[in-house]
Amino acid sequence: RFHSNSSPTCNAIASSRSDGWGLYSNNEDLRRNIMRTKYHITPSTADNKKWINISFSDDDDTTGMNHSKKISKNKNNTSIACVDNESNATSYEPRSKVPESVLQYERQLRKIQAADRASKTNVTVHDHLETVYVDEHVVVTNKPSGILCVPGINHYKSLVDLVYEVYGRKKRESTIKNMQNESSKERKEKSSLLLPSSDEPLQRDSMIVHRLDMDTSGIVVFARTRLAMSNLHKTFRERSRTTKIYEALLVGWFDIGKWCSSLDNDDTNATNCISEESFGGGEINLPLQRDHRHPPFMRVSTPESEAEARVAVRDLNHAGWKKLVAKRPKPSITHFRIISYEEWMGKHPVTRIELTPITGRTHQLRVHCAAIGHPILGDPAYGFCGEAHMNGGFSDDTMTEMSPTCASFELRQNIEELVKFSGQKMCLHARKITLDHPLSGEQVSFEANPPF
């Protein structure tokens, strides 16, 4: 409904100008501001660590006060071009080296493949349930890539079904019945599987307190009692006492030194950053918004994309979708640390990286990695010819200009071909989680090594 090539209705997203700026034809200040949008790189050597901050300037940050004032000031001065969708539907789309027809075909193909994986995978306790820890109140599992955490709208068998089958209410009743005929030693060994009689056991869906994407592997925590569920929900919601650490393989070598050397200044920190022997790390501070061209996926929010999204919502409101509103972009922060530089399949450069989400936006890690020119290896959405925008929403040319270490088009294409040939799943793994135990309050950590 967001994008129909067969409809001749007025589409304010498309532009009648060949450079794609018809939307801002009477607003040159906004146009010039968008055209110079680029990353603001700040080097630091605090605590003797090589560290960079990748963000937007205050003028380009769509979550800041400066942008809000510009939107309010220019709200009634924006000229909107009304053209036929079919004749000019892609003129405002970020340009890519891959033809739009090919991208559309690949997106549809990936949707079909994702549905096939979810429906045809025979999800079993033996093959897909790896228990890292269990007590009376929580179950911690190591989720494999390729299965759902929850059933979803199609009700495919998922990880929570397996957890409920082994550790849920029905299992408790069955275990109690079987234990009556066992020795005291055997009963003691199985006691950890039981729920305390004073707490009401949960239904299947109530055991869920957080989740991972289908293609992401790693640590997932489930509640077994109502009290544990309530406390865990509070813990994940507040985030102050919860830390998640992910590990991923990125396409190309993400060299912090090259980012520092790209700075056009004589900053001493930049010089020290380059000379530091460690691989280093940093912070990606880029706001995210829902990508209205490719829902339900996300993209990096820029003044251009936010203006386009507001116009799209306005069109939909006029077309009868009165309840739709343009949601504001959200601040999104990811900390990262380079672990190693490797060669995948013996010859293709990849970067092993540790990712810590400070905020918890949808697909945050995947979009942030794609937006610095290094998508996660095997990402079916934000990788090469994925369902969403490549490069976190930027064109290939823009990405090359903004990222000093951007993975080349040829490298991304070659790796994608090998991913398809080898059946390699997305290399993003929730390696470690630290949180307060929902009953004792003691801080506990659970960890599982990545399968790649």
PDB file of N, CA, C and O in Angstrom, residues 139-179:
ATOM      1  N   VAL A 139      14.412 -20.192  32.268  1.00  0.00           N
ATOM      2  CA  VAL A 139      15.081 -21.106  31.347  1.00  0.00           C
ATOM      3  C   VAL A 139      15.906 -20.256  30.392  1.00  0.00           C
ATOM      4  O   VAL A 139      15.392 -19.293  29.816  1.00  0.00           O
ATOM      5  N   VAL A 140      17.168 -20.589  30.218  1.00  0.00           N
ATOM      6  CA  VAL A 140      18.046 -19.868  29.300  1.00  0.00           C
ATOM      7  C   VAL A 140      18.456 -20.826  28.187  1.00  0.00           C
ATOM      8  O   VAL A 140      18.978 -21.911  28.469  1.00  0.00           O
ATOM      9  N   THR A 141      18.214 -20.435  26.956  1.00  0.00           N
ATOM     10  CA  THR A 141      18.500 -21.309  25.818  1.00  0.00           C
ATOM     11  C   THR A 141      19.477 -20.650  24.851  1.00  0.00           C
ATOM     12  O   THR A 141      19.639 -19.426  24.854  1.00  0.00           O
ATOM     13  N   ASN A 142      20.096 -21.479  24.024  1.00  0.00           N
ATOM     14  CA  ASN A 142      20.950 -21.013  22.935  1.00  0.00           C
ATOM     15  C   ASN A 142      20.208 -21.275  21.637  1.00  0.00           C
ATOM     16  O   ASN A 142      20.215 -22.394  21.116  1.00  0.00           O
ATOM     17  N   LYS A 143      19.553 -20.261  21.106  1.00  0.00           N
ATOM     18  CA  LYS A 143      18.694 -20.405  19.929  1.00  0.00           C
ATOM     19  C   LYS A 143      19.537 -20.574  18.663  1.00  0.00           C
ATOM     20  O   LYS A 143      20.438 -19.785  18.414  1.00  0.00           O
ATOM     21  N   PRO A 144      19.220 -21.565  17.837  1.00  0.00           N
ATOM     22  CA  PRO A 144      19.911 -21.675  16.547  1.00  0.00           C
ATOM     23  C   PRO A 144      19.332 -20.702  15.529  1.00  0.00           C
ATOM     24  O   PRO A 144      18.171 -20.279  15.639  1.00  0.00           O
ATOM     25  N   SER A 145      20.119 -20.329  14.557  1.00  0.00           N
ATOM     26  CA  SER A 145      19.625 -19.467  13.478  1.00  0.00           C
ATOM     27  C   SER A 145      18.640 -20.244  12.615  1.00  0.00           C
ATOM     28  O   SER A 145      18.780 -21.452  12.416  1.00  0.00           O
ATOM     29  N   GLY A 146      17.607 -19.551  12.129  1.00  0.00           N
ATOM     30  CA  GLY A 146      16.687 -20.177  11.199  1.00  0.00           C
ATOM     31  C   GLY A 146      15.368 -20.623  11.779  1.00  0.00           C
ATOM     32  O   GLY A 146      14.500 -21.100  11.051  1.00  0.00           O
ATOM     33  N   ILE A 147      15.180 -20.484  13.104  1.00  0.00           N
ATOM     34  CA  ILE A 147      13.882 -20.795  13.689  1.00  0.00           C
ATOM     35  C   ILE A 147      13.351 -19.568  14.417  1.00  0.00           C
ATOM     36  O   ILE A 147      14.113 -18.702  14.847  1.00  0.00           O
ATOM     37  N   LEU A 148      12.044 -19.503  14.557  1.00  0.00           N
ATOM     38  CA  LEU A 148      11.395 -18.368  15.202  1.00  0.00           C
ATOM     39  C   LEU A 148      11.446 -18.501  16.717  1.00  0.00           C
ATOM     40  O   LEU A 148      11.402 -19.614  17.261  1.00  0.00           O
ATOM     41  N   CYS A 149      11.508 -17.357  17.406  1.00  0.00           N
ATOM     42  CA  CYS A 149      11.398 -17.372  18.866  1.00  0.00           C
ATOM     43  C   CYS A 149       9.946 -17.611  19.286  1.00  0.00           C
ATOM     44  O   CYS A 149       9.674 -18.284  20.279  1.00  0.00           O
ATOM     45  N   VAL A 150       9.022 -17.020  18.536  1.00  0.00           N
ATOM     46  CA  VAL A 150       7.593 -17.126  18.812  1.00  0.00           C
ATOM     47  C   VAL A 150       6.884 -17.569  17.537  1.00  0.00           C
ATOM     48  O   VAL A 150       7.414 -17.395  16.437  1.00  0.00           O
ATOM     49  N   PRO A 151       5.684 -18.132  17.635  1.00  0.00           N
ATOM     50  CA  PRO A 151       5.028 -18.705  16.458  1.00  0.00           C
ATOM     51  C   PRO A 151       4.724 -17.721  15.339  1.00  0.00           C
ATOM     52  O   PRO A 151       4.814 -18.077  14.165  1.00  0.00           O
ATOM     53  N   GLY A 152       4.364 -16.477  15.636  1.00  0.00           N
ATOM     54  CA  GLY A 152       4.019 -15.522  14.586  1.00  0.00           C
ATOM     55  C   GLY A 152       2.619 -15.745  14.061  1.00  0.00           C
ATOM     56  O   GLY A 152       1.854 -16.591  14.543  1.00  0.00           O
ATOM     57  N   ILE A 153       2.259 -15.002  13.005  1.00  0.00           N
ATOM     58  CA  ILE A 153       0.881 -15.024  12.509  1.00  0.00           C
ATOM     59  C   ILE A 153       0.529 -16.346  11.840  1.00  0.00           C
ATOM     60  O   ILE A 153      -0.652 -16.708  11.746  1.00  0.00           O
ATOM     61  N   ASN A 154       1.531 -17.089  11.368  1.00  0.00           N
ATOM     62  CA  ASN A 154       1.263 -18.359  10.700  1.00  0.00           C
ATOM     63  C   ASN A 154       1.326 -19.558  11.645  1.00  0.00           C
ATOM     64  O   ASN A 154       1.120 -20.698  11.214  1.00  0.00           O
ATOM     65  N   HIS A 155       1.638 -19.281  12.907  1.00  0.00           N
ATOM     66  CA  HIS A 155       1.629 -20.314  13.954  1.00  0.00           C
ATOM     67  C   HIS A 155       2.583 -21.472  13.662  1.00  0.00           C
ATOM     68  O   HIS A 155       2.285 -22.634  13.952  1.00  0.00           O
ATOM     69  N   TYR A 156       3.745 -21.163  13.075  1.00  0.00           N
ATOM     70  CA  TYR A 156       4.756 -22.192  12.874  1.00  0.00           C
ATOM     71  C   TYR A 156       5.373 -22.558  14.222  1.00  0.00           C
ATOM     72  O   TYR A 156       5.465 -21.739  15.133  1.00  0.00           O
ATOM     73  N   LYS A 157       5.827 -23.784  14.340  1.00  0.00           N
ATOM     74  CA  LYS A 157       6.435 -24.222  15.593  1.00  0.00           C
ATOM     75  C   LYS A 157       7.700 -23.420  15.849  1.00  0.00           C
ATOM     76  O   LYS A 157       8.513 -23.209  14.947  1.00  0.00           O
ATOM     77  N   SER A 158       7.881 -23.002  17.085  1.00  0.00           N
ATOM     78  CA  SER A 158       8.955 -22.072  17.414  1.00  0.00           C
ATOM     79  C   SER A 158       9.699 -22.518  18.664  1.00  0.00           C
ATOM     80  O   SER A 158       9.376 -23.543  19.279  1.00  0.00           O
ATOM     81  N   LEU A 159      10.683 -21.714  19.061  1.00  0.00           N
ATOM     82  CA  LEU A 159      11.492 -22.036  20.230  1.00  0.00           C
ATOM     83  C   LEU A 159      10.656 -22.075  21.498  1.00  0.00           C
ATOM     84  O   LEU A 159      10.858 -22.937  22.360  1.00  0.00           O
ATOM     85  N   VAL A 160       9.715 -21.149  21.644  1.00  0.00           N
ATOM     86  CA  VAL A 160       8.908 -21.137  22.866  1.00  0.00           C
ATOM     87  C   VAL A 160       8.051 -22.398  22.973  1.00  0.00           C
ATOM     88  O   VAL A 160       7.744 -22.857  24.072  1.00  0.00           O
ATOM     89  N   ASP A 161       7.661 -22.968  21.843  1.00  0.00           N
ATOM     90  CA  ASP A 161       6.920 -24.234  21.879  1.00  0.00           C
ATOM     91  C   ASP A 161       7.787 -25.347  22.485  1.00  0.00           C
ATOM     92  O   ASP A 161       7.294 -26.169  23.278  1.00  0.00           O
ATOM     93  N   LEU A 162       9.060 -25.369  22.106  1.00  0.00           N
ATOM     94  CA  LEU A 162       9.964 -26.386  22.627  1.00  0.00           C
ATOM     95  C   LEU A 162      10.213 -26.179  24.120  1.00  0.00           C
ATOM     96  O   LEU A 162      10.232 -27.152  24.894  1.00  0.00           O
ATOM     97  N   VAL A 163      10.401 -24.923  24.524  1.00  0.00           N
ATOM     98  CA  VAL A 163      10.633 -24.619  25.936  1.00  0.00           C
ATOM     99  C   VAL A 163       9.414 -25.004  26.767  1.00  0.00           C
ATOM    100  O   VAL A 163       9.532 -25.592  27.855  1.00  0.00           O
ATOM    101  N   TYR A 164       8.235 -24.700  26.261  1.00  0.00           N
ATOM    102  CA  TYR A 164       7.004 -25.035  26.979  1.00  0.00           C
ATOM    103  C   TYR A 164       6.815 -26.545  27.057  1.00  0.00           C
ATOM    104  O   TYR A 164       6.355 -27.087  28.075  1.00  0.00           O
ATOM    105  N   GLU A 165       7.187 -27.226  25.987  1.00  0.00           N
ATOM    106  CA  GLU A 165       7.063 -28.686  25.946  1.00  0.00           C
ATOM    107  C   GLU A 165       7.932 -29.351  27.004  1.00  0.00           C
ATOM    108  O   GLU A 165       7.531 -30.341  27.633  1.00  0.00           O
ATOM    109  N   VAL A 166       9.124 -28.822  27.229  1.00  0.00           N
ATOM    110  CA  VAL A 166      10.070 -29.432  28.164  1.00  0.00           C
ATOM    111  C   VAL A 166       9.962 -28.862  29.574  1.00  0.00           C
ATOM    112  O   VAL A 166      10.068 -29.601  30.562  1.00  0.00           O
ATOM    113  N   TYR A 167       9.731 -27.541  29.685  1.00  0.00           N
ATOM    114  CA  TYR A 167       9.780 -26.889  30.996  1.00  0.00           C
ATOM    115  C   TYR A 167       8.468 -26.220  31.409  1.00  0.00           C
ATOM    116  O   TYR A 167       8.423 -25.557  32.446  1.00  0.00           O
ATOM    117  N   GLY A 168       7.419 -26.368  30.634  1.00  0.00           N
ATOM    118  CA  GLY A 168       6.164 -25.696  30.943  1.00  0.00           C
ATOM    119  C   GLY A 168       5.262 -26.480  31.851  1.00  0.00           C
ATOM    120  O   GLY A 168       5.650 -27.480  32.469  1.00  0.00           O
ATOM    121  N   ARG A 169       3.977 -26.063  31.926  1.00  0.00           N
ATOM    122  CA  ARG A 169       3.006 -26.631  32.858  1.00  0.00           C
ATOM    123  C   ARG A 169       2.785 -28.121  32.621  1.00  0.00           C
ATOM    124  O   ARG A 169       2.787 -28.924  33.558  1.00  0.00           O
ATOM    125  N   LYS A 170       2.581 -28.516  31.356  1.00  0.00           N
ATOM    126  CA  LYS A 170       2.292 -29.923  31.067  1.00  0.00           C
ATOM    127  C   LYS A 170       3.462 -30.815  31.465  1.00  0.00           C
ATOM    128  O   LYS A 170       3.275 -31.923  31.963  1.00  0.00           O
ATOM    129  N   LYS A 171       4.683 -30.317  31.244  1.00  0.00           N
ATOM    130  CA  LYS A 171       5.859 -31.099  31.608  1.00  0.00           C
ATOM    131  C   LYS A 171       5.936 -31.262  33.125  1.00  0.00           C
ATOM    132  O   LYS A 171       6.316 -32.319  33.637  1.00  0.00           O
ATOM    133  N   ARG A 172       5.548 -30.233  33.858  1.00  0.00           N
ATOM    134  CA  ARG A 172       5.580 -30.298  35.326  1.00  0.00           C
ATOM    135  C   ARG A 172       4.633 -31.384  35.826  1.00  0.00           C
ATOM    136  O   ARG A 172       4.990 -32.194  36.683  1.00  0.00           O
ATOM    137  N   GLU A 173       3.434 -31.396  35.290  1.00  0.00           N
ATOM    138  CA  GLU A 173       2.456 -32.387  35.729  1.00  0.00           C
ATOM    139  C   GLU A 173       2.926 -33.798  35.407  1.00  0.00           C
ATOM    140  O   GLU A 173       2.774 -34.724  36.207  1.00  0.00           O
ATOM    141  N   SER A 174       3.520 -33.968  34.205  1.00  0.00           N
ATOM    142  CA  SER A 174       4.021 -35.279  33.807  1.00  0.00           C
ATOM    143  C   SER A 174       5.191 -35.716  34.683  1.00  0.00           C
ATOM    144  O   SER A 174       5.293 -36.880  35.075  1.00  0.00           O
ATOM    145  N   THR A 175       6.071 -34.769  35.014  1.00  0.00           N
ATOM    146  CA  THR A 175       7.242 -35.082  35.830  1.00  0.00           C
ATOM    147  C   THR A 175       6.841 -35.498  37.240  1.00  0.00           C
ATOM    148  O   THR A 175       7.384 -36.452  37.809  1.00  0.00           O
ATOM    149  N   ILE A 176       5.882 -34.788  37.819  1.00  0.00           N
ATOM    150  CA  ILE A 176       5.419 -35.125  39.167  1.00  0.00           C
ATOM    151  C   ILE A 176       4.850 -36.543  39.197  1.00  0.00           C
ATOM    152  O   ILE A 176       5.116 -37.324  40.110  1.00  0.00           O
ATOM    153  N   LYS A 177       4.095 -36.890  38.168  1.00  0.00           N
ATOM    154  CA  LYS A 177       3.488 -38.219  38.102  1.00  0.00           C
ATOM    155  C   LYS A 177       4.559 -39.302  37.998  1.00  0.00           C
ATOM    156  O   LYS A 177       4.488 -40.346  38.672  1.00  0.00           O
ATOM    157  N   ASN A 178       5.578 -39.067  37.177  1.00  0.00           N
ATOM    158  CA  ASN A 178       6.634 -40.057  36.998  1.00  0.00           C
ATOM    159  C   ASN A 178       7.529 -40.178  38.224  1.00  0.00           C
ATOM    160  O   ASN A 178       8.047 -41.261  38.532  1.00  0.00           O
ATOM    161  N   MET A 179       7.725 -39.074  38.942  1.00  0.00           N
ATOM    162  CA  MET A 179       8.615 -39.074  40.100  1.00  0.00           C
ATOM    163  C   MET A 179       8.078 -39.896  41.266  1.00  0.00           C
ATOM    164  O   MET A 179       8.829 -40.304  42.152  1.00  0.00           O
TER     165      MET A 179
END
